[in-house]
Short mmCIF file of C-alpha atoms and ligand atoms in Angstrom, two decimals:
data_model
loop_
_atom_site.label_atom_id
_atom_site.label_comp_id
_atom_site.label_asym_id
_atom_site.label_seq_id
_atom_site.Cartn_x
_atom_site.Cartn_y
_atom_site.Cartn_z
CA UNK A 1 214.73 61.55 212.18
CA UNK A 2 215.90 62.67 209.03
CA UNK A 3 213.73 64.72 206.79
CA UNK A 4 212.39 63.09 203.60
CA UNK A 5 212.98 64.98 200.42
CA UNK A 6 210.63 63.01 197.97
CA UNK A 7 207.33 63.76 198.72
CA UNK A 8 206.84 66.90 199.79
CA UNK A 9 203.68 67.48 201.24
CA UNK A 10 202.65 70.66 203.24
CA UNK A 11 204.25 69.49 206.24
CA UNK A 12 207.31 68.48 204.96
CA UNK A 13 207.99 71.61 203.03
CA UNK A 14 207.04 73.67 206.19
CA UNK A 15 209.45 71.47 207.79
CA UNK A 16 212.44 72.28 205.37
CA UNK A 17 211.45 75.75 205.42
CA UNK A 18 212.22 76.33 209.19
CA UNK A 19 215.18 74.28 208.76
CA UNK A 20 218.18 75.81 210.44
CA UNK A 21 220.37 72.57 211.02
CA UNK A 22 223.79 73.06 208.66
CA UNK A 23 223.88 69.73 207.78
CA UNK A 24 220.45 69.16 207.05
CA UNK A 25 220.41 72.09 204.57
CA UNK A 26 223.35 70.51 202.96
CA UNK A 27 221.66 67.63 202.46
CA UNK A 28 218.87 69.97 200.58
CA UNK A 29 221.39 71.82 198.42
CA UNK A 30 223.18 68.85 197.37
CA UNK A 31 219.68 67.07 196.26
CA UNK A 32 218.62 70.61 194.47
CA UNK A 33 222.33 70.60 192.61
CA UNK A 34 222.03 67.06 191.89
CA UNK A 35 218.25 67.20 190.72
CA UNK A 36 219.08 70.64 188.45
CA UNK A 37 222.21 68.49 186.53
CA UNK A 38 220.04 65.64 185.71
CA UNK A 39 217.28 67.27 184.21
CA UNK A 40 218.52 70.87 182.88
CA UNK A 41 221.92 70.56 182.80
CA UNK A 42 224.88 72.46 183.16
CA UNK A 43 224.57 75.14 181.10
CA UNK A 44 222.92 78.48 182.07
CA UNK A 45 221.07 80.08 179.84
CA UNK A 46 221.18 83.80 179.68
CA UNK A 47 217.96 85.86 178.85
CA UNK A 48 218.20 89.38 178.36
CA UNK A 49 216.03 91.88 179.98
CA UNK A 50 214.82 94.93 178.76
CA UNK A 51 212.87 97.48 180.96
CA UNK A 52 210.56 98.71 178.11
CA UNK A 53 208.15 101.19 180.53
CA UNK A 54 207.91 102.17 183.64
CA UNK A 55 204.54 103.36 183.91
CA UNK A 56 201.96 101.63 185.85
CA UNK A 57 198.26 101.79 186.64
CA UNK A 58 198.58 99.19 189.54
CA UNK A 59 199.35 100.62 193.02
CA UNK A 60 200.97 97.42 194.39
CA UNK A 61 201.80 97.90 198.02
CA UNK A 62 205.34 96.42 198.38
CA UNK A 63 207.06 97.74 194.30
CA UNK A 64 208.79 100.94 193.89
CA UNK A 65 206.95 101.66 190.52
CA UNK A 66 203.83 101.63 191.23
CA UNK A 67 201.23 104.18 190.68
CA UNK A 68 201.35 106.48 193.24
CA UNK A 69 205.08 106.48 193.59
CA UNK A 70 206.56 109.96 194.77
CA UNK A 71 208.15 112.14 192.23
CA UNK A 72 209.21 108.97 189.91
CA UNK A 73 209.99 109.83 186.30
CA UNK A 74 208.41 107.80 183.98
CA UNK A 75 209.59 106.56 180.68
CA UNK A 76 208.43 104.75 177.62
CA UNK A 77 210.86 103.46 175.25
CA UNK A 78 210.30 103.66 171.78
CA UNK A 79 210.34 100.58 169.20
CA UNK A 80 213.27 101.47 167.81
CA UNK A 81 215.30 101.26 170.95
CA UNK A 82 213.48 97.93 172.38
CA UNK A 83 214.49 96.33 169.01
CA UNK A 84 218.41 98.05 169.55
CA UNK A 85 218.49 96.20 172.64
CA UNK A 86 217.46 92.79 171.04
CA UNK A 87 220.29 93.30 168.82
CA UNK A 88 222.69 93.29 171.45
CA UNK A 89 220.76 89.90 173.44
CA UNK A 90 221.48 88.51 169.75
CA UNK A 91 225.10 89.77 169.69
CA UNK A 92 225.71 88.79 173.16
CA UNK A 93 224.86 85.22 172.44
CA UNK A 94 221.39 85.42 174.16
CA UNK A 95 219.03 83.00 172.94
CA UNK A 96 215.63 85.14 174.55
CA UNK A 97 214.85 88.55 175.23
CA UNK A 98 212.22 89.37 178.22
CA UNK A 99 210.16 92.66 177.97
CA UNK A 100 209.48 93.89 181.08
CA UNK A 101 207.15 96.65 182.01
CA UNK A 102 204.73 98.15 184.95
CA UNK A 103 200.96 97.69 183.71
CA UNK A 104 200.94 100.06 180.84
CA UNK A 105 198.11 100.71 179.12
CA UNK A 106 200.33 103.09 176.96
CA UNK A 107 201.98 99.83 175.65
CA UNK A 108 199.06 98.64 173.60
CA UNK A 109 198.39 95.80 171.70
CA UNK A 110 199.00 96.87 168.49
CA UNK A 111 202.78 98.53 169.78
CA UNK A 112 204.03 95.65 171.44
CA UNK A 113 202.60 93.13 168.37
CA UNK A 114 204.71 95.53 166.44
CA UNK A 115 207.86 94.98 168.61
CA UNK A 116 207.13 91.30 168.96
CA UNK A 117 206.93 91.09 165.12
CA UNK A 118 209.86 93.13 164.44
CA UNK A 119 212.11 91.22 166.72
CA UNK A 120 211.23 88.04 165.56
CA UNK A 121 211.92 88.50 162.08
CA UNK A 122 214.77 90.12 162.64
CA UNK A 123 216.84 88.48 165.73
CA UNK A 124 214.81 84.86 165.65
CA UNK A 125 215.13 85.27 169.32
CA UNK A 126 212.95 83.40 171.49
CA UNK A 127 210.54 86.66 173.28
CA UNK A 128 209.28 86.49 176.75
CA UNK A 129 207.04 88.75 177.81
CA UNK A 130 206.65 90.21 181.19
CA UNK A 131 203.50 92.98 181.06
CA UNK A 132 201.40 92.30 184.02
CA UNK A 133 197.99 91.93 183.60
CA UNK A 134 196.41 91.85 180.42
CA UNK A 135 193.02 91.19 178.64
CA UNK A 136 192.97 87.78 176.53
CA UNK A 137 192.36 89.31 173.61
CA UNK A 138 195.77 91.00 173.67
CA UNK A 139 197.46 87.93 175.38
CA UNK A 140 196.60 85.44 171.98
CA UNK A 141 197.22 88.63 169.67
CA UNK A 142 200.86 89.14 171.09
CA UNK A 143 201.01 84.94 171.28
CA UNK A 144 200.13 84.81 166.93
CA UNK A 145 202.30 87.74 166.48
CA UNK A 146 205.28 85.11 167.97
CA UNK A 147 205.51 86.08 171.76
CA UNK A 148 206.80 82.28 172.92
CA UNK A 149 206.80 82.70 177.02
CA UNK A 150 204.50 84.85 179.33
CA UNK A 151 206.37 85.66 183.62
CA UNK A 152 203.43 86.83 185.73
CA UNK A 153 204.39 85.88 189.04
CA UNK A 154 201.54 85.23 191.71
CA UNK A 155 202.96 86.98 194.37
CA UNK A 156 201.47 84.65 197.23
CA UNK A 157 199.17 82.03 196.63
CA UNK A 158 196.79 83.33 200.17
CA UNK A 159 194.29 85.38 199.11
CA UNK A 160 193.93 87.67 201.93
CA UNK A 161 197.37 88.66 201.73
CA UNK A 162 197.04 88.72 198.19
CA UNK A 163 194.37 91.14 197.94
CA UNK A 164 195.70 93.50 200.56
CA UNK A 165 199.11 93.66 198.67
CA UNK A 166 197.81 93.76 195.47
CA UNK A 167 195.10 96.14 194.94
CA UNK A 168 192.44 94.98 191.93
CA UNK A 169 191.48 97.53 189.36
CA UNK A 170 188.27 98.83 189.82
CA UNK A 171 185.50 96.70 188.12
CA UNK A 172 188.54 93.95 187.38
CA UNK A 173 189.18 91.84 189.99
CA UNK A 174 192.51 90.70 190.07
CA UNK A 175 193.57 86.84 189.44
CA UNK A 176 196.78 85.87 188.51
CA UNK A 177 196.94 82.18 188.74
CA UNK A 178 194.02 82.11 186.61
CA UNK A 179 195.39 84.38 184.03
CA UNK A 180 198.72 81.76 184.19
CA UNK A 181 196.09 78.90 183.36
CA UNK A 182 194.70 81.07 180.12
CA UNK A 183 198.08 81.75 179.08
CA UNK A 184 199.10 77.86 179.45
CA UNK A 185 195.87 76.78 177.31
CA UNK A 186 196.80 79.51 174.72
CA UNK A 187 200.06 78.11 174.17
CA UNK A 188 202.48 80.36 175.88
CA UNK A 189 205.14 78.82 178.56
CA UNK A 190 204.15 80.26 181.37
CA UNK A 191 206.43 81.68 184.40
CA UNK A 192 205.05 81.98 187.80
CA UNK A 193 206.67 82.94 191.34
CA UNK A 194 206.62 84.69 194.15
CA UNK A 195 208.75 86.81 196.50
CA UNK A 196 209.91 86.19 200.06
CA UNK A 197 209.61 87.44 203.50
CA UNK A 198 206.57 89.62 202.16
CA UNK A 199 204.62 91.33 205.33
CA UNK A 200 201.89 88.87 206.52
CA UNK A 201 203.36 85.52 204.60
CA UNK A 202 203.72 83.11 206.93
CA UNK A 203 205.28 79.82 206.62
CA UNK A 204 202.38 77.82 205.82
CA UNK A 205 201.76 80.62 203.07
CA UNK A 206 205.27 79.81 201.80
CA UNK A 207 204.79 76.10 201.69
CA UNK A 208 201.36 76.63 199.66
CA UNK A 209 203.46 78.85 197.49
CA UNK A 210 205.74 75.96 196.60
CA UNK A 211 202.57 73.54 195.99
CA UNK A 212 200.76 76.25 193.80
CA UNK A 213 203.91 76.36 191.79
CA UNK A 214 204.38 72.60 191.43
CA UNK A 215 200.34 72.72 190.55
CA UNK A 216 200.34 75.09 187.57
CA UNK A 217 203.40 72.72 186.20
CA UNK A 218 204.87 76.43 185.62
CA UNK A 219 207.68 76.33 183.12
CA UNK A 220 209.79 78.51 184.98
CA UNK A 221 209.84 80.40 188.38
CA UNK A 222 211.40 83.27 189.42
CA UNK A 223 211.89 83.61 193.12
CA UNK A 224 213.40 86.68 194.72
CA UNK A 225 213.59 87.98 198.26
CA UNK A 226 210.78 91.03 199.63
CA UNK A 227 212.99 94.32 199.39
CA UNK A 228 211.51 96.97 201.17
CA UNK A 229 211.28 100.38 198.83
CA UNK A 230 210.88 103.57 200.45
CA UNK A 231 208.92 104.82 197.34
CA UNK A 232 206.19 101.99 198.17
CA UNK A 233 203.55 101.68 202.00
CA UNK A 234 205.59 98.06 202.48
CA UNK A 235 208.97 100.13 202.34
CA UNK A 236 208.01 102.18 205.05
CA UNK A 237 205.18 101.70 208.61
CA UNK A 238 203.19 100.05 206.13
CA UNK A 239 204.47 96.33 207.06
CA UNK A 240 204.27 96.88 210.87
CA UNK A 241 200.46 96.13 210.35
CA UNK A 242 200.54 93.54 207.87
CA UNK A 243 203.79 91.82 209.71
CA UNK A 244 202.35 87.83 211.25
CA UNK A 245 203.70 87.13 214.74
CA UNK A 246 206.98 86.51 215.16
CA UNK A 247 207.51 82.83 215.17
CA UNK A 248 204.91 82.82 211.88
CA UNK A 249 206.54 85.60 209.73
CA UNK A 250 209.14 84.33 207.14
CA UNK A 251 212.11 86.32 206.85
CA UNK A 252 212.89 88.16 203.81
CA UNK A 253 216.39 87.09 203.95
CA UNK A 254 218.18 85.13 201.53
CA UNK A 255 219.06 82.12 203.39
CA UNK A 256 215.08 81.19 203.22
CA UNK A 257 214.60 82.79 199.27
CA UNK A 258 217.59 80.02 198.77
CA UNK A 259 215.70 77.42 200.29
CA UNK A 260 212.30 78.05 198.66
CA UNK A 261 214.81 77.51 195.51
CA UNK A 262 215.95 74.41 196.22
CA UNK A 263 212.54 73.49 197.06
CA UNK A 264 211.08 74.82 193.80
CA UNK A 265 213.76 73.03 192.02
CA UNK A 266 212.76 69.34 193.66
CA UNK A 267 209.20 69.93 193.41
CA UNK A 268 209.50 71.15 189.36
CA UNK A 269 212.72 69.38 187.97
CA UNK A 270 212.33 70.40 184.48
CA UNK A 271 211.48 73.80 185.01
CA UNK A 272 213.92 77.18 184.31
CA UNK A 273 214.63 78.99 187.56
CA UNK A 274 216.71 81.87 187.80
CA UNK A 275 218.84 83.52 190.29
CA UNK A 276 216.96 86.53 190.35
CA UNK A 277 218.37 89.51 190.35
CA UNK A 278 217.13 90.43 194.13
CA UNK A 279 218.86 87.68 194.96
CA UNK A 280 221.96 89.38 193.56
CA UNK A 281 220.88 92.37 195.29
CA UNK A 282 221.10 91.14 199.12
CA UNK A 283 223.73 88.99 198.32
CA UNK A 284 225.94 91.28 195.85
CA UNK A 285 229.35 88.73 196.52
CA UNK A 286 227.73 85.88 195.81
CA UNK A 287 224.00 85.61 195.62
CA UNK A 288 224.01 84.52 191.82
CA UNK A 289 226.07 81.58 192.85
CA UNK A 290 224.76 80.27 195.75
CA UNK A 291 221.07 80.48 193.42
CA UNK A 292 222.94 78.44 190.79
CA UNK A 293 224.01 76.12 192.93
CA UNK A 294 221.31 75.40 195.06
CA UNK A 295 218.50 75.05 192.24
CA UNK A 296 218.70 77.74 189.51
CA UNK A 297 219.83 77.40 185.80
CA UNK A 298 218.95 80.77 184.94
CA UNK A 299 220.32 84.25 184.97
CA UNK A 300 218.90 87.66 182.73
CA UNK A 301 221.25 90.32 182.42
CA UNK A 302 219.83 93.89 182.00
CA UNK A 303 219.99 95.45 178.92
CA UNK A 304 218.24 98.07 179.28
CA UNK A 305 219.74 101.70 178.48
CA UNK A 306 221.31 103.05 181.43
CA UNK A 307 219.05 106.25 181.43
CA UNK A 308 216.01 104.15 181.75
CA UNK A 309 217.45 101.20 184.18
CA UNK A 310 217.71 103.86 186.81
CA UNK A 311 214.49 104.92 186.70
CA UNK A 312 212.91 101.36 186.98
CA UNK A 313 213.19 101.39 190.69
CA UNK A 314 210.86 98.75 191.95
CA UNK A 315 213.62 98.10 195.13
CA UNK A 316 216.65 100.28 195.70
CA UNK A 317 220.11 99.08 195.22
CA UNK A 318 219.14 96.86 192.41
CA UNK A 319 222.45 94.65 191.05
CA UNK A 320 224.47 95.08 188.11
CA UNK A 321 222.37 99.08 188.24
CA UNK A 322 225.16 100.86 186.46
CA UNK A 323 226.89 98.09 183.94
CA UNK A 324 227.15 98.30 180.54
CA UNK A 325 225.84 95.21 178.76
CA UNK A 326 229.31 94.07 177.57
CA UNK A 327 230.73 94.33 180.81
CA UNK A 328 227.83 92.93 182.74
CA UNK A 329 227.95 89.97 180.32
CA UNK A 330 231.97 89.21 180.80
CA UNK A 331 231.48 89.14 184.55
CA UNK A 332 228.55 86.89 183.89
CA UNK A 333 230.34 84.62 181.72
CA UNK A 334 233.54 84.88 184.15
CA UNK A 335 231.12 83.81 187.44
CA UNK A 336 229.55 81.06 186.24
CA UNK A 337 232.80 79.47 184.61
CA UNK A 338 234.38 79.52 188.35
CA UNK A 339 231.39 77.05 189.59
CA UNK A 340 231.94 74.72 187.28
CA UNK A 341 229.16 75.62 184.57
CA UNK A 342 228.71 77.23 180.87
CA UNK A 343 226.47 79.74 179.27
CA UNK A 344 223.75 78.06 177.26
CA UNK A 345 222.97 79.10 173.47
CA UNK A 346 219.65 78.63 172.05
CA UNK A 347 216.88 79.78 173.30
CA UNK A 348 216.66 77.21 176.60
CA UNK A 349 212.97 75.94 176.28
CA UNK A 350 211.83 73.91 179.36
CA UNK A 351 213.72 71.27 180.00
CA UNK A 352 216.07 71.61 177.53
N1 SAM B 1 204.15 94.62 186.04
C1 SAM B 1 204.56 93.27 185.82
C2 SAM B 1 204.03 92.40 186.91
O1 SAM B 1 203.54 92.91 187.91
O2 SAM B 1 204.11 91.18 186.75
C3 SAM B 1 206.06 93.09 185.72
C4 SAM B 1 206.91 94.03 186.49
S1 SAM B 1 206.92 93.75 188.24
C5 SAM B 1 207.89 95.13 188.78
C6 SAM B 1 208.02 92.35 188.32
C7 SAM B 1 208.15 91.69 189.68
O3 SAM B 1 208.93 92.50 190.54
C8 SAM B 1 206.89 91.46 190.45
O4 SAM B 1 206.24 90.31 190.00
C9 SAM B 1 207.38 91.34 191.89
O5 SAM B 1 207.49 89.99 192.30
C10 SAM B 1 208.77 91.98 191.84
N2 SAM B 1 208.88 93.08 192.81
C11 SAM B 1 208.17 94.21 192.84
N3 SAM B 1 208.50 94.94 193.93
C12 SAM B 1 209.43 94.24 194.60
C13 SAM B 1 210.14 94.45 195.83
N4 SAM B 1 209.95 95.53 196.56
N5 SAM B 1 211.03 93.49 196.21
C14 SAM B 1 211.23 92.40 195.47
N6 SAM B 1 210.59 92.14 194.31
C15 SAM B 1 209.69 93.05 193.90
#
C-alpha cells in the first residue's frame, strides 16, 4: 500500500525513514521539492558564517572542538576582524551573517553585544547567532542589542542518549529544547536540529526528532550527517558501546540525512533549512544539490579567515575548507543556477 505523506505520525515517519524502495523515495523528494516551491520559493538565500572562537568548555562526545580535544589550537577572533568579515557577507550580497562559536565563556556578553551592535549599524545585516548555551540574561541582552535569530540544535530529542553525548556542566544541567522555548518567547527566531546516524539513535529516536522539530514550530533546521572525528571518544572505540543493534541503528549516511530533510521540510513548510555543510562534506559532488532539491532553501558559505577555518575542526574534511570567500561564493552562485534556482537577497526571514 502506498505510504501516506500527510500526516505523519510516529509510525509513518519511521516508515519513510527505513524506506529503501526507489520509487517510493521519489515520490518523497518530489513532495519535499514541490512543498519547498510553494511556500519558500525558489530562491536560496545565502547566510554567511563566521567561526568567531574555537574555544569550548563543553566536552561533547561526538565534536572535534570540544574541551578536551588533543593538541587543538585555539583561537579567538578579535572585533575588528568578525566585523571585516560582515563586510564581505554585505559585499557578497548576503542578507545575514551567523556567528558561530564553541561555548566560550571568553566571548562575553558585553564583547559579542559590542559586535552585534557594531554590525548592525554598520552592515544592517540580519545577525544569527550560534553560541551554545547561554544564561538568559545574556540571551535578551544580545536580543536588545539587535541579534534577530538564535541555531542551537538539540542534538537528539532521547534523553538518555542525550545526556551520554552531551555532558551537562557541573551544577547546570543541560536543556536545549527548553533554552529554544526561552529564546522563542524572547523574540528571537529560533533554529533547532539534529545530526544523523549518531551512536545509539535509533529509528524511533529519529522519527521523535522530526516530531520535536515540527513541535517547537522551529524557524529553521539544520540537519547534517554524524561525522566521526578522531579528535573526539565518538571518532574513535567510543561508539562501539553506544552503537543500538543493528537493525535499530540509523546510518550516518547521507541517503537517510536526505530523507530526514525531506521529512523536515513536509512536516515544517515555512521553515529555512539548509544543506548543511556536512552534507557537502560526505557528498563533496553533489551533496548541496541533492539537499536543495529534496527540502532545503538554504546554504552558508564560510567566511571565516582561512587561518582560523582550519582550526575549527569539529569533523575532518570539512567542505569548501580552503576557499576564499569570492571563490567559494562564484561556485555557489554557479551550482545553484544549474538546478534551476537563484540566490536570494534580503535577509530571508521565515517564510519569506
Ligand atoms: N557550540 C555551539 C553549539 O553547540 O550549538 C555551536 C557550535 S557546534 C560545533 C555546531 C554543531 O556542529 C552542533 O550543534 C553539532 O550538531 C555539529 N557537530 C559537532 N560535531 C559534529 C560531528 N562530529 N559531525 C557532525 N556534526 C557535528
Amino acid at each position: 500500500m502506498p505510504r501516506g505523506l500527510e500526516r505523519l505520525d510516529r509510525e509513518t515517519l519511521v516508515g519513510w525513514l527505513r524506506e529503501t524502495d526507489p520509487a517510493e523515495l521519489e515520490r518523497l523528494w518530489s513532495r519535499a521539492d514541490r512543498v519547498r516551491a510553494a511556500h519558500v520559493g525558489d530562491a536560496v538565500h545565502l547566510r554567511g558564517l563566521v567561526e568567531i572562537s574555537n574555544h569550548c568548555v563543553r566536552d561533547c562526545l561526538y565534536c572535534g572542538i570540544r574541551a578536551h580535544s588533543p593538541g587543538l589550537a585555539r583561537y579567538r577572533m578579535a572585533a575588528g576582524e568578525i566585523l571585516e568579515c560582515a563586510r564581505e557577507a554585505k559585499r557578497l550580497g548576503y542578507g545575514t551573517v551567523v556567528l558561530q562559536s564553541g561555548e566560550d565563556p571568553g566571548l562575553t556578553r558585553a564583547f559579542v553585544s559590542g559586535v552585534i551592535r557594531a554590525i548592525k549599524s554598520e552592515t544592517g545585516l540580519a545577525v544569527t547567532l550560534g553560541l551554545g548555551e547561554r544564561t538568559d540574561d545574556e540571551l535578551a541582552a544580545w536580543k536588545a542589542d539587535g541579534a534577530d535569530r538564535f541555531l542551537l540544535r538539540f542534538e537528539t530529542s532521547d534523553p538518555a542518549l542525550y545526556r551520554r553525548i552531551h555532558p551537562s556542566l557541573p551544577g547546570a544541567p543541560s536543556d536545549r529544547v527548553a533554552q529554544l522555548r526561552r529564546m522563542r518567547a524572547m523574540g528571537y527566531e529560533i533554529g533547532s536540529g539534529v545530526m544523523v546516524g549518531i551512536p545509539g539513535q535509533t529509528w524511533d529516536i529519529l522519527a521523535r526528532d522530526v516530531e520535536t522539530i515540527r513541535d517547537l514550530d522551529s524557524d529553521m533546521v539544520g540537519i547534517g550527517p554524524f561525522l566521526p572525528s578522531p579528535r573526539a571518544p565518538l571518532g574513535g572505540s567510543g561508539a562501539g558501546t553506544l552503537r543500538a543493534p543493528a537493525d535499530e541503528q540509523v546510518p550516518n549516511d547521507e541517503l537517510t540525512t536526505l530523507k530526514v530533510v525531506a521529512l523536515t521540510r513536509l512536516a515544517c513548510p515555512e521553515a529555512n533549512l539548509p544543506s548543511t555543510t556536512a552534507l557537502a562534506t560526505i557528498d563533496p559532488a553533489s551533496g548541496r544539490e541533492l539537499g536543495l532539491t529534496r527540502g532545503a532553501n538554504v546554504v552558508m558559505p564560510n567566511l571565516t579567515p582561512s587561518r582560523y577555518r582550519v582550526l575549527y575542526e569539529i569533523y575532518p574534511g570539512k567542505a569548501g575548507l580552503h576557499e576564499t570567500a569570492d571563490v567559494g561564493h562564484a561556485v555557489l552562485e554557479r551550482r545553484i543556477a544549474a538546478i534551476g534556482r537563484h540566490a536570494g537577497t534580503g535577509p530571508g526571514a521565515r517564510g519569506r
